[in-house]
mmCIF file of C-alpha atoms in Angstrom:
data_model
loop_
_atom_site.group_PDB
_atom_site.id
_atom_site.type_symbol
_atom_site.label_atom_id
_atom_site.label_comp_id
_atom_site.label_asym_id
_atom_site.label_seq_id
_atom_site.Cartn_x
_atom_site.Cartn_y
_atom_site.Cartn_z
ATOM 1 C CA UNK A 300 12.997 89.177 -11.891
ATOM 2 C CA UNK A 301 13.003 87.455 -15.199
ATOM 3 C CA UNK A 302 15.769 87.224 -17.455
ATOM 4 C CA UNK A 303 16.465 89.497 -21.347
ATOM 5 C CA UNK A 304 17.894 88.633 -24.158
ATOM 6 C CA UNK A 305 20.321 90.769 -26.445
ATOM 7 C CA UNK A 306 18.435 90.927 -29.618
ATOM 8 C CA UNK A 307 21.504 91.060 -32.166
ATOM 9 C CA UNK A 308 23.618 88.259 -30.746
ATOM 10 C CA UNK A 309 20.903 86.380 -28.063
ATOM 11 C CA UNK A 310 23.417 86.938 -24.872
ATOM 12 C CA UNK A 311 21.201 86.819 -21.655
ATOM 13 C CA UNK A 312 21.174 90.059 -20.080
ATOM 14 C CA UNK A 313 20.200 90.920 -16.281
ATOM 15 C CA UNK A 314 18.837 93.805 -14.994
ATOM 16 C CA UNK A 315 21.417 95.688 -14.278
ATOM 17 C CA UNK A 316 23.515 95.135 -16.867
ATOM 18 C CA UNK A 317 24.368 98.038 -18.900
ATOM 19 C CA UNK A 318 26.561 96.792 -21.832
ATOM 20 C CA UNK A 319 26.093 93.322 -23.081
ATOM 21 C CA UNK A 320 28.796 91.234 -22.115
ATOM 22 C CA UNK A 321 29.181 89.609 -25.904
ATOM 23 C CA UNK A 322 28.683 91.993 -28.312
ATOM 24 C CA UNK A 323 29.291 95.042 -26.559
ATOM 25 C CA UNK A 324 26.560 97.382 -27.127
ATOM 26 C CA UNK A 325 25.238 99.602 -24.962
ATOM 27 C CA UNK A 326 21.786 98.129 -23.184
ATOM 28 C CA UNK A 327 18.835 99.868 -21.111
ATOM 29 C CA UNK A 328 16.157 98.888 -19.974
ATOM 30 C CA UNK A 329 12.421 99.994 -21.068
ATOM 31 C CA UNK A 330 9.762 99.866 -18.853
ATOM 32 C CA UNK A 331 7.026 100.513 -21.054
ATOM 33 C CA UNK A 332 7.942 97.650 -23.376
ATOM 34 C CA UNK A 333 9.736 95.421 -20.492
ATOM 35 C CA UNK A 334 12.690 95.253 -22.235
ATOM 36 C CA UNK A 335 16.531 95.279 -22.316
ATOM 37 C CA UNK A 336 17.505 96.637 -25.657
ATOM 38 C CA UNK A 337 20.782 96.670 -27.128
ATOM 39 C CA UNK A 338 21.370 100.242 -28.631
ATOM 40 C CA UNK A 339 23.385 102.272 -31.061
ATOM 41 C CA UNK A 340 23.985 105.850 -30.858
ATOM 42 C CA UNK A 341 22.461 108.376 -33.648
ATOM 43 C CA UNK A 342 23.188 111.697 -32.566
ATOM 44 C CA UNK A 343 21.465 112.973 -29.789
ATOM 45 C CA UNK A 344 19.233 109.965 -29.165
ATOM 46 C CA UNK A 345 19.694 105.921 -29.435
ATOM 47 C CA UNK A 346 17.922 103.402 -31.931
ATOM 48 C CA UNK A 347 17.435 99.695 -31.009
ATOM 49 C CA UNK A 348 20.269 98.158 -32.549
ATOM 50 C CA UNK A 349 19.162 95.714 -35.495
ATOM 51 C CA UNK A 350 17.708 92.097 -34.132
ATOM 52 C CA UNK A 351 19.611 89.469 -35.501
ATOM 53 C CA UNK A 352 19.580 86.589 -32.869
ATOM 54 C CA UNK A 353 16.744 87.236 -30.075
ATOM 55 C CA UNK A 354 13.202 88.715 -30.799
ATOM 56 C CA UNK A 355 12.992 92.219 -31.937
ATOM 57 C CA UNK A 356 12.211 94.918 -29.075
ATOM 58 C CA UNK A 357 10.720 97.583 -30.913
ATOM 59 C CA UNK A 358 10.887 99.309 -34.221
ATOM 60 C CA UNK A 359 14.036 100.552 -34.898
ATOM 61 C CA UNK A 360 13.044 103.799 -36.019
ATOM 62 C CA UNK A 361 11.606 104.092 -32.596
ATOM 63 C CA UNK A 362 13.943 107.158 -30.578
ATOM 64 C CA UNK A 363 14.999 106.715 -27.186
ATOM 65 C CA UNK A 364 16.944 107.942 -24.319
ATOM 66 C CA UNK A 365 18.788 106.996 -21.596
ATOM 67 C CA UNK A 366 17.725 108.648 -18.239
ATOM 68 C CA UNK A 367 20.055 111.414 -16.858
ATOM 69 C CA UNK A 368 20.844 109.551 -14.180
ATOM 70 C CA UNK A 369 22.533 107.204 -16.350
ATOM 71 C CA UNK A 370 25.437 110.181 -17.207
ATOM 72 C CA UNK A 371 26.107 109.311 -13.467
ATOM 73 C CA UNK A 372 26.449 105.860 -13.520
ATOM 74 C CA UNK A 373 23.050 105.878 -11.350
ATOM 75 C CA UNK A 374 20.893 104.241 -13.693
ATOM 76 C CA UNK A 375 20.305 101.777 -16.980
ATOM 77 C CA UNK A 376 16.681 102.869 -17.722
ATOM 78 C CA UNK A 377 15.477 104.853 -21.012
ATOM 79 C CA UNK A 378 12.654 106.716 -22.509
ATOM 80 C CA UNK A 379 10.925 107.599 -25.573
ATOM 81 C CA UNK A 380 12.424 110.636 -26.787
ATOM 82 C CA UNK A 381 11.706 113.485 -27.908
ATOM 83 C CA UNK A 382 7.743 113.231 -27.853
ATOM 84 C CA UNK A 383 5.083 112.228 -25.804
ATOM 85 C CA UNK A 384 4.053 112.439 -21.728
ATOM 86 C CA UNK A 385 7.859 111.792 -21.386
ATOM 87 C CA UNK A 386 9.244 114.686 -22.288
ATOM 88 C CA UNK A 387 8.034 116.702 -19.254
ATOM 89 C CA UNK A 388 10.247 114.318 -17.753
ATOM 90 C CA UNK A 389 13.228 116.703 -17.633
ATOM 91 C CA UNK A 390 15.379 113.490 -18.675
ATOM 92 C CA UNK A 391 14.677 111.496 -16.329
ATOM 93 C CA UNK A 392 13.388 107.742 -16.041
ATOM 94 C CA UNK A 393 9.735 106.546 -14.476
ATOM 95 C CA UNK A 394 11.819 105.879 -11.699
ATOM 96 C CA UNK A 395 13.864 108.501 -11.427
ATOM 97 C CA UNK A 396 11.230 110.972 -11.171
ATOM 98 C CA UNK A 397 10.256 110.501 -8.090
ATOM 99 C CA UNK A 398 13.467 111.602 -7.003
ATOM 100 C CA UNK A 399 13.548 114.905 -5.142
ATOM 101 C CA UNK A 400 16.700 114.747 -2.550
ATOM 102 C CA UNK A 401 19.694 112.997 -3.699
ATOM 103 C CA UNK A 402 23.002 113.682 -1.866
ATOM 104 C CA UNK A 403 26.049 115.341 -2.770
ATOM 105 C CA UNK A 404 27.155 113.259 -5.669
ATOM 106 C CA UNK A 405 30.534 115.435 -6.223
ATOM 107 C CA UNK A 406 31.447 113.331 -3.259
ATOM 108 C CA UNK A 407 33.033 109.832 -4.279
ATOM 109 C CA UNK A 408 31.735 107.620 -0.939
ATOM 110 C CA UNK A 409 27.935 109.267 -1.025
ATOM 111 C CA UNK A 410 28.399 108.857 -4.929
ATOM 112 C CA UNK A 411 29.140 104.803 -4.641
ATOM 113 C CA UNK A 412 26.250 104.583 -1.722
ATOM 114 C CA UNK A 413 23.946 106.204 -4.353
ATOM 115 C CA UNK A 414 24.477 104.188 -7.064
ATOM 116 C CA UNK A 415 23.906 100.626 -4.728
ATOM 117 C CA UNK A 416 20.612 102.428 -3.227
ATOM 118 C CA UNK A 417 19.266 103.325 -7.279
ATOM 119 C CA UNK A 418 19.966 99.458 -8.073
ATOM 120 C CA UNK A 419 17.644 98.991 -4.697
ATOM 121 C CA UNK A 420 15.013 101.020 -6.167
ATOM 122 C CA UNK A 421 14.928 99.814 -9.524
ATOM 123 C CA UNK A 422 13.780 96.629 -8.716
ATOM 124 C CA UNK A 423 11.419 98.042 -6.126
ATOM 125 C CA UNK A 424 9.781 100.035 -9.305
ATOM 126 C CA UNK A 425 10.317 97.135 -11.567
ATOM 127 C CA UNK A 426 8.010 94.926 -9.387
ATOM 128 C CA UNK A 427 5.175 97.929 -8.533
ATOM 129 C CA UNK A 428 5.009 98.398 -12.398
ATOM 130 C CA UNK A 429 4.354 94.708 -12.688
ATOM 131 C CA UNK A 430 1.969 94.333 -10.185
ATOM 132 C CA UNK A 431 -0.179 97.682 -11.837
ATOM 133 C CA UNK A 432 0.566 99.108 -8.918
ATOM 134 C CA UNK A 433 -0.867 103.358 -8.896
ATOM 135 C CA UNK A 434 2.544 105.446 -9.034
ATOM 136 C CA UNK A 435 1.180 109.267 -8.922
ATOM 137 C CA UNK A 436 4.059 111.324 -9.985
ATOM 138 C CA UNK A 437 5.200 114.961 -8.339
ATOM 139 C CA UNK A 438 3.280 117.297 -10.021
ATOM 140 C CA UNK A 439 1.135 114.974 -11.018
ATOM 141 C CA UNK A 440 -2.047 116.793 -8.853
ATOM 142 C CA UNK A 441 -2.504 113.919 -6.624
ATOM 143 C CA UNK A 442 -2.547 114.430 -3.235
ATOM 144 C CA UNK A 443 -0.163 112.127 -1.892
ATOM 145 C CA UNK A 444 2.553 111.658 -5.156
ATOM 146 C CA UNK A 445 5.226 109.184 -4.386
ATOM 147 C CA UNK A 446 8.360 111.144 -3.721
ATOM 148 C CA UNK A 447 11.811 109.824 -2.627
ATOM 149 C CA UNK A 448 14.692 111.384 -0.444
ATOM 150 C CA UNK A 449 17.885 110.141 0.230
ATOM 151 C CA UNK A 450 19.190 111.841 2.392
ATOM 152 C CA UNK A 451 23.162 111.593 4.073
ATOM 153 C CA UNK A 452 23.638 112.435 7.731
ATOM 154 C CA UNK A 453 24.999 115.508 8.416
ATOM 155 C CA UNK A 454 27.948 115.647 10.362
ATOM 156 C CA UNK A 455 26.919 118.832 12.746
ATOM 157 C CA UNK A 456 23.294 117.648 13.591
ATOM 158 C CA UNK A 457 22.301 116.412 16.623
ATOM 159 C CA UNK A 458 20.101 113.011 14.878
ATOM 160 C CA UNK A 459 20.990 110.862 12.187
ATOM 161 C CA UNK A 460 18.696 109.900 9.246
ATOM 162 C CA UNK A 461 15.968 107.577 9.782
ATOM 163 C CA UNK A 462 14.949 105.894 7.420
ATOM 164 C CA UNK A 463 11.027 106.028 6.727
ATOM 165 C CA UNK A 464 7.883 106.838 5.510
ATOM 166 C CA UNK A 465 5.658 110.138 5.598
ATOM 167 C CA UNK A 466 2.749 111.526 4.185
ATOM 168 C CA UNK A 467 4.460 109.811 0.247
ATOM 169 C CA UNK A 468 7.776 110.465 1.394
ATOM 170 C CA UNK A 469 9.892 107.650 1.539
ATOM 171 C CA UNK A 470 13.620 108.461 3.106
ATOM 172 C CA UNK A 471 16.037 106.055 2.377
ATOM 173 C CA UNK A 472 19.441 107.082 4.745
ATOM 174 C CA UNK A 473 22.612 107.091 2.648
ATOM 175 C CA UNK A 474 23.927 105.165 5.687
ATOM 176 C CA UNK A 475 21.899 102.402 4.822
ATOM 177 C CA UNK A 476 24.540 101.774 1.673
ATOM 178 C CA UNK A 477 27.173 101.083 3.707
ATOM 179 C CA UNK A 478 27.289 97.210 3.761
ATOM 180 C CA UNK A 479 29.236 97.224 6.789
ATOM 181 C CA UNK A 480 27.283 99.260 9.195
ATOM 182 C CA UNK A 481 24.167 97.935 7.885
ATOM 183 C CA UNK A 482 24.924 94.487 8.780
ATOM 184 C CA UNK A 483 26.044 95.726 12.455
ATOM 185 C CA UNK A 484 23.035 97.358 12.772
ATOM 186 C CA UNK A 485 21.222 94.279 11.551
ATOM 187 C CA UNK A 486 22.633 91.920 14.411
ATOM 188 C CA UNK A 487 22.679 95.025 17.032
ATOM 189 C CA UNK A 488 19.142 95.044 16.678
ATOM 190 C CA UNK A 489 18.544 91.202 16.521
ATOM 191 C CA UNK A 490 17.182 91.357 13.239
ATOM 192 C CA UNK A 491 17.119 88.110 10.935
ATOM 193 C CA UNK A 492 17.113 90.264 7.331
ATOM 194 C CA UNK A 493 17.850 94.076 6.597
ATOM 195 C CA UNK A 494 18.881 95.304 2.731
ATOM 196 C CA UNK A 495 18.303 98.100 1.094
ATOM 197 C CA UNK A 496 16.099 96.278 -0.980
ATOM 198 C CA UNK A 497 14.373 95.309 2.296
ATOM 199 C CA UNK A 498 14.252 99.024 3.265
ATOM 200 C CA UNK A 499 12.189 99.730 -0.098
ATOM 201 C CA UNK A 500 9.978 97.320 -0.100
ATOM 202 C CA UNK A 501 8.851 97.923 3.430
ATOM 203 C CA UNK A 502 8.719 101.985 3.146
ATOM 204 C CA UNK A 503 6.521 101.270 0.098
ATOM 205 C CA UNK A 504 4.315 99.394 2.140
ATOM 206 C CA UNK A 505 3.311 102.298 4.250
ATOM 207 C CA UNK A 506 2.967 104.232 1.284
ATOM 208 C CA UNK A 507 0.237 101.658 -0.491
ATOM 209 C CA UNK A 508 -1.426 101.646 3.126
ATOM 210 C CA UNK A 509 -2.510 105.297 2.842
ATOM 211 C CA UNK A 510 -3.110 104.698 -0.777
ATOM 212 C CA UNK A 511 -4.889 101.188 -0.989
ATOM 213 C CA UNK A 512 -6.403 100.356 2.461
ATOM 214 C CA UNK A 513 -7.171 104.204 4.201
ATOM 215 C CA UNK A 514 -7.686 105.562 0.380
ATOM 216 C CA UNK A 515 -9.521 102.339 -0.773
ATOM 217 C CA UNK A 516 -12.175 102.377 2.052
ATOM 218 C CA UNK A 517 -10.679 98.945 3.156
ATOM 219 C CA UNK A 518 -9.568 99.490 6.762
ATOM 220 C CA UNK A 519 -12.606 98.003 8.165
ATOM 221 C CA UNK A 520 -11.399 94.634 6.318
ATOM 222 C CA UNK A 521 -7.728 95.129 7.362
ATOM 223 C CA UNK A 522 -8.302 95.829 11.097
ATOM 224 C CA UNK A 523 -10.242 92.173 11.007
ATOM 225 C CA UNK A 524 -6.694 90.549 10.048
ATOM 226 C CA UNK A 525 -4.300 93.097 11.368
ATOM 227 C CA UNK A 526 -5.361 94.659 14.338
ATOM 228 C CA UNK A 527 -6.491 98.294 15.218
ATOM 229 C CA UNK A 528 -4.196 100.661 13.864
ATOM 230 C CA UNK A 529 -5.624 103.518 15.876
ATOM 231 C CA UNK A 530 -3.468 102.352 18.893
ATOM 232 C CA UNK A 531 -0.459 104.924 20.226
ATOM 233 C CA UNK A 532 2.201 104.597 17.235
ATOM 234 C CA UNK A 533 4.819 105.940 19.244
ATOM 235 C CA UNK A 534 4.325 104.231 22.437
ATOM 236 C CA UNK A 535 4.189 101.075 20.713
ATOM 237 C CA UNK A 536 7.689 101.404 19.692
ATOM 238 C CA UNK A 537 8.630 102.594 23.241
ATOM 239 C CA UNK A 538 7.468 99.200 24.054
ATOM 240 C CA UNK A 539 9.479 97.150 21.373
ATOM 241 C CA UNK A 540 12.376 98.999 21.478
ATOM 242 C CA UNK A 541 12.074 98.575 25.826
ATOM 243 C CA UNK A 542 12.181 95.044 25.694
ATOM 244 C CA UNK A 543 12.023 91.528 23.903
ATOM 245 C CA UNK A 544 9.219 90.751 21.617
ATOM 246 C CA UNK A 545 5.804 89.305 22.826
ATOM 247 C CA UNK A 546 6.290 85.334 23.362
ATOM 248 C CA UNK A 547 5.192 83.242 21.060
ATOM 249 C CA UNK A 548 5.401 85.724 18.280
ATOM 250 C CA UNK A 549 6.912 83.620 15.608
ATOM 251 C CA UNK A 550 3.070 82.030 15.152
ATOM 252 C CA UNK A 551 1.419 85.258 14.331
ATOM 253 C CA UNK A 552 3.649 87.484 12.574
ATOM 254 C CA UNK A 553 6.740 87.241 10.224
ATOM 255 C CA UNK A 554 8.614 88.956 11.879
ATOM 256 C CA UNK A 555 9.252 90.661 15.760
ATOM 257 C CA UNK A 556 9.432 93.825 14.232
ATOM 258 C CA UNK A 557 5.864 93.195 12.692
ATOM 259 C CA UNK A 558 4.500 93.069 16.199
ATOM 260 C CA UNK A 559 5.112 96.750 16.965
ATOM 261 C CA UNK A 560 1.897 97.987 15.118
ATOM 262 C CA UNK A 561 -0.738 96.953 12.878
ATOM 263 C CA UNK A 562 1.234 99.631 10.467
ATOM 264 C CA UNK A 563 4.357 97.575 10.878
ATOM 265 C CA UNK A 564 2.661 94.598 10.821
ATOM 266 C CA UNK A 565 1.311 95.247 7.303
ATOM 267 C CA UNK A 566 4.615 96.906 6.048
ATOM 268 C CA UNK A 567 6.219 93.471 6.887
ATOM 269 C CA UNK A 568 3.949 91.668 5.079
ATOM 270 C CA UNK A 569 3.964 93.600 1.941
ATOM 271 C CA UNK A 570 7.650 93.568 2.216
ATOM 272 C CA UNK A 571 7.579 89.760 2.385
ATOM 273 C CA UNK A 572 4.507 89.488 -0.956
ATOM 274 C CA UNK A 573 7.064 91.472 -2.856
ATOM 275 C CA UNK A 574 10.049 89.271 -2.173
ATOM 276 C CA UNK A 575 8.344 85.893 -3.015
ATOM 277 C CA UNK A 576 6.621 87.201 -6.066
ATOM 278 C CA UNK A 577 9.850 88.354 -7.290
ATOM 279 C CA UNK A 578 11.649 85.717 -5.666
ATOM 280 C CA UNK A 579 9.710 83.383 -7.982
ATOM 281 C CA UNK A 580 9.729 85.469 -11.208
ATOM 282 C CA UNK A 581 13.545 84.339 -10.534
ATOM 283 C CA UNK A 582 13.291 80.853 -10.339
ATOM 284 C CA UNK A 583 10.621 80.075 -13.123
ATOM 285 C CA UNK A 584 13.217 82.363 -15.297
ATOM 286 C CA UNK A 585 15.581 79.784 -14.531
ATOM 287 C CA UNK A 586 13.174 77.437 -15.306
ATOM 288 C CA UNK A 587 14.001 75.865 -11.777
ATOM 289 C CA UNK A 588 12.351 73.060 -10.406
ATOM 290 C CA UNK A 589 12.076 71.397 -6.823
ATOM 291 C CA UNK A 590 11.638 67.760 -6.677
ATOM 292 C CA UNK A 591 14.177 65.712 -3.896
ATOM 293 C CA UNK A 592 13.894 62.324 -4.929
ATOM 294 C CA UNK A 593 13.451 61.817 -0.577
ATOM 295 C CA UNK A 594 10.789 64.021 -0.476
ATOM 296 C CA UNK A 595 7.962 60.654 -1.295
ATOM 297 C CA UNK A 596 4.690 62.784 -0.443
ATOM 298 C CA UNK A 597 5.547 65.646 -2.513
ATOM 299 C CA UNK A 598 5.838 68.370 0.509
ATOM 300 C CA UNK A 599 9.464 70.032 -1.228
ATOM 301 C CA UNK A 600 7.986 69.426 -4.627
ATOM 302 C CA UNK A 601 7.289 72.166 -6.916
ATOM 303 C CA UNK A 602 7.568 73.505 -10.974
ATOM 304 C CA UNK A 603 7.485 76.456 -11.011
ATOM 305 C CA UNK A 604 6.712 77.843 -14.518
ATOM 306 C CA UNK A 605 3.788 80.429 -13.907
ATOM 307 C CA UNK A 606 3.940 84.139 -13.626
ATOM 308 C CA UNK A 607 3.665 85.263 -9.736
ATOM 309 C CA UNK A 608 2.989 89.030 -10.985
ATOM 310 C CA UNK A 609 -0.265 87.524 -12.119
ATOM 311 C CA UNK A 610 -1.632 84.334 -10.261
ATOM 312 C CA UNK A 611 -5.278 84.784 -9.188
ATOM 313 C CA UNK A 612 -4.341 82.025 -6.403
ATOM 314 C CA UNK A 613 -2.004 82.852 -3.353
ATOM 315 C CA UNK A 614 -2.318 79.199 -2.430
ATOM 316 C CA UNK A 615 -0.488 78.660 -6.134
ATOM 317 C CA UNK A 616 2.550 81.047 -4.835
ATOM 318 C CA UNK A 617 2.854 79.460 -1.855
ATOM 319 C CA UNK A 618 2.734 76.171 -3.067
ATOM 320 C CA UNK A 619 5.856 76.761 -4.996
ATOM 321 C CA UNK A 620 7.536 79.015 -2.585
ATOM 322 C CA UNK A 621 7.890 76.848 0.428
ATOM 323 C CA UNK A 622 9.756 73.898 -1.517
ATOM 324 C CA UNK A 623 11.912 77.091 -3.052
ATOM 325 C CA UNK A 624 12.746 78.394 0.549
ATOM 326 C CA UNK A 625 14.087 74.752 1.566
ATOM 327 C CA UNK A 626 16.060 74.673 -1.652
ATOM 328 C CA UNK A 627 17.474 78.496 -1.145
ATOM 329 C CA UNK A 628 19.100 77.514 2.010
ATOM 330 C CA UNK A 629 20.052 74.479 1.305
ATOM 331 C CA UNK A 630 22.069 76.080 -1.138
ATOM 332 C CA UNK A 631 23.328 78.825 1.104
ATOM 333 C CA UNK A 632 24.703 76.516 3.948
ATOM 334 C CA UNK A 633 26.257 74.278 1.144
ATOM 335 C CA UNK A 634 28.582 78.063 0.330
ATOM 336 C CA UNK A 635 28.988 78.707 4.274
ATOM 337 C CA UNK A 636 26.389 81.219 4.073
ATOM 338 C CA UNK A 637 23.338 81.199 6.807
ATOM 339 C CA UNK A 638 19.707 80.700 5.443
ATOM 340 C CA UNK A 639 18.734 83.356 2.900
ATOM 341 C CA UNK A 640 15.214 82.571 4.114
ATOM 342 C CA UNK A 641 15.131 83.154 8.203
ATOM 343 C CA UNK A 642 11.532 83.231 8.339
ATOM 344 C CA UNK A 643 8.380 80.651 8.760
ATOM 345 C CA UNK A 644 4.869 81.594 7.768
ATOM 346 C CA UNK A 645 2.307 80.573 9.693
ATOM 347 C CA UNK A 646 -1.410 80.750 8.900
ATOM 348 C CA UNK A 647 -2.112 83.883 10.863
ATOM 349 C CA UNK A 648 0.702 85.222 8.676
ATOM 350 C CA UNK A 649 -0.387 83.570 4.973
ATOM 351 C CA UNK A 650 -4.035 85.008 5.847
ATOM 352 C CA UNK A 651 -2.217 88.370 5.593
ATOM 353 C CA UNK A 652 -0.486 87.839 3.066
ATOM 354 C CA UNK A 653 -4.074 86.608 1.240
ATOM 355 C CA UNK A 654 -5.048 90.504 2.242
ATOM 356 C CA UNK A 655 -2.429 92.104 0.568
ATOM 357 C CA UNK A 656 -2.544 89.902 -2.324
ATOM 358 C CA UNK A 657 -6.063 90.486 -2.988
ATOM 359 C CA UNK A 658 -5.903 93.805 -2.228
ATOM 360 C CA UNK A 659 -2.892 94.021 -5.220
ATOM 361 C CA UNK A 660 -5.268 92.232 -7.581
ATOM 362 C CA UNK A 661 -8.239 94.157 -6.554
ATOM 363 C CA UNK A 662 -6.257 97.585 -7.184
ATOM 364 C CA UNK A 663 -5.059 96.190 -10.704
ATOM 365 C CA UNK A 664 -8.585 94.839 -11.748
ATOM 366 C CA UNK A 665 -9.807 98.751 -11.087
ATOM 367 C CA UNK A 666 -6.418 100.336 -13.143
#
């Protein structure tokens, strides 16, 4: 995630912010321009406030919006108003549009789960619009449109939510906002990393696999590096869930849960692409860079001032993101804080990582 700037008094602004914490105006984010913009009110709609100390975001005459979801506290992104493809939005943001379930909201707890799981999402849809990634709206007349649900458990059913993927229905569980249970859940299950971020990222995955690999006539080239994925989904998780993980499986996958299924398998890998590139966005915004004056061949070395949405190279990302994964928790332990990076990647693992990377650049060349 890179950093903004407040154009009328140069105050760096995250992604999430939605007031700038010097001056005061309102901010939102635009996708289409990749901005934060400062904003003043002008009836019915918002202007970009006059740039005065950072670069100017778009002409002020310009019109926009905030997304209805913002009314709710649920989100900081905005839209050209009133004209344009946007206006069949109903309101709402290139993110939020692929809403279709959202919980009772007059609720205050499902309300304040909400809200964290639309932060999740936002940088989920932040990094898929970097990456060029094909978003096919509801309504759109695609076949498989990306539609999400989140969905709280009800109290009289026999099942909880599960959180998943279907046919371009991702489910996120309301439950999975609850920091607490998650984080019970996460060490009932022996798992080294589950966020809601996490959750996104790996639902996605599925999604792009019907999309990019079955859709993009490229199975034949993923079963070569993943496996078969015609194998029995649902006995394979009888087997994970029935007993440890296969030995050894820290030198083929990146994670135990990635040995379930060649679908999991995948999911966890373009889960993991979308946290380094991201990851890395980070640092080079900080203009961070890694060089121990210990480290005398250069092994935890690395500058880091290249865009990771864009490399041509995975060797290049993963050059710089191994020396950042040292540093990362090396920081964390120095707080009290376990790794923030529990994982290794092996080279069965970076060669699938090469698939999905190539696979992202492939889909972008052909947008």
């Amino acid at each position: 995630m890179q950093l903004f700037q407040c154009q009328c008094c140069g105050q760096v602004l995250h992604f999430e912010n939605t007031t700038c914490l010097r001056c005061g105006r309102p901010v939102g984010y635009l996708p289409g321009a990749n901005r934060m913009v400062a904003v003043e009110a002008d009836g019915s709609v918002w202007h970009a406030a006059r740039a005065e100390a950072g670069p100017a975001t778009l002409p002020q005459e310009t019109a926009l919006r905030f997304c209805r979801n913002w009314e709710l506290t649920g989100c900081n992104w905005m839209l050209l108003a009133p004209e344009g493809d946007e206006a069949a939005a109903g309101g709402y943001c290139r993110a939020c549009r692929h809403n279709r379930t959202v919980p009772d909201l007059t609720d205050p707890l499902h309300h304040a789960r909400w809200q964290k799981i639309e932060t999740a999402k936002r940088r989920l849809f932040y990094s898929l619009l970097r990456l060029g990634l094909p978003l096919p709206l509801p309504g759109s007349g695609h076949p498989e449109p990306l539609v999400f649900d989140f969905l709280a458990d009800d109290p009289g059913a026999a099942r909880r939510v599960m959180t998943g993927h279907s046919g371009g229905v991702v489910t996120i569980a309301l439950s999975e906002a609850d920091d607490a249970a998650r984080e019970a859940t996460r060490a009932r299950m022996g798992e080294a990393y589950r966020t809601l971020l996490g959750h996104f990222r790996h639902e996605i995955g599925h999604y792009y696999w019907d999309l990019l690999v079955r859709g993009g006539g490229a199975i034949s080239a993923f079963r070569a590096v993943f496996g078969d994925e015609t194998q029995d989904y649902h006995a394979a998780l009888d087997r994970h869930y029935g007993g440890p993980p296969p030995a050894g499986w820290e030198g083929t996958h990146v994670s135990a849960y990635a040995t379930v299924h060649p679908w999991e398998d995948w999911a966890e890998t373009w889960a993991h692409y979308l946290h380094m590139v991201d990851t890395l966005e980070t640092a080079a915004a900080f203009g961070m860079t890694i060089d121990p004056p210990a480290d005398g061949d250069g092994e935890l070395s690395a500058e880091i001032d290249f865009n990771p949405y864009r490399t041509r190279r995975l060797s290049r990302l993963i050059a710089a993101w191994m020396p950042l994964t040292v540093a990362l928790n090396a920081l964390a332990r120095s707080v009290g804080q376990g790794d923030l990076y529990p994982f290794v990647l092996p080279a069965p693992v970076l060669e699938k990582l090469g698939f999905v990377h190539g696979l992202v650049a492939v889909t972008r060349a052909q947008a």
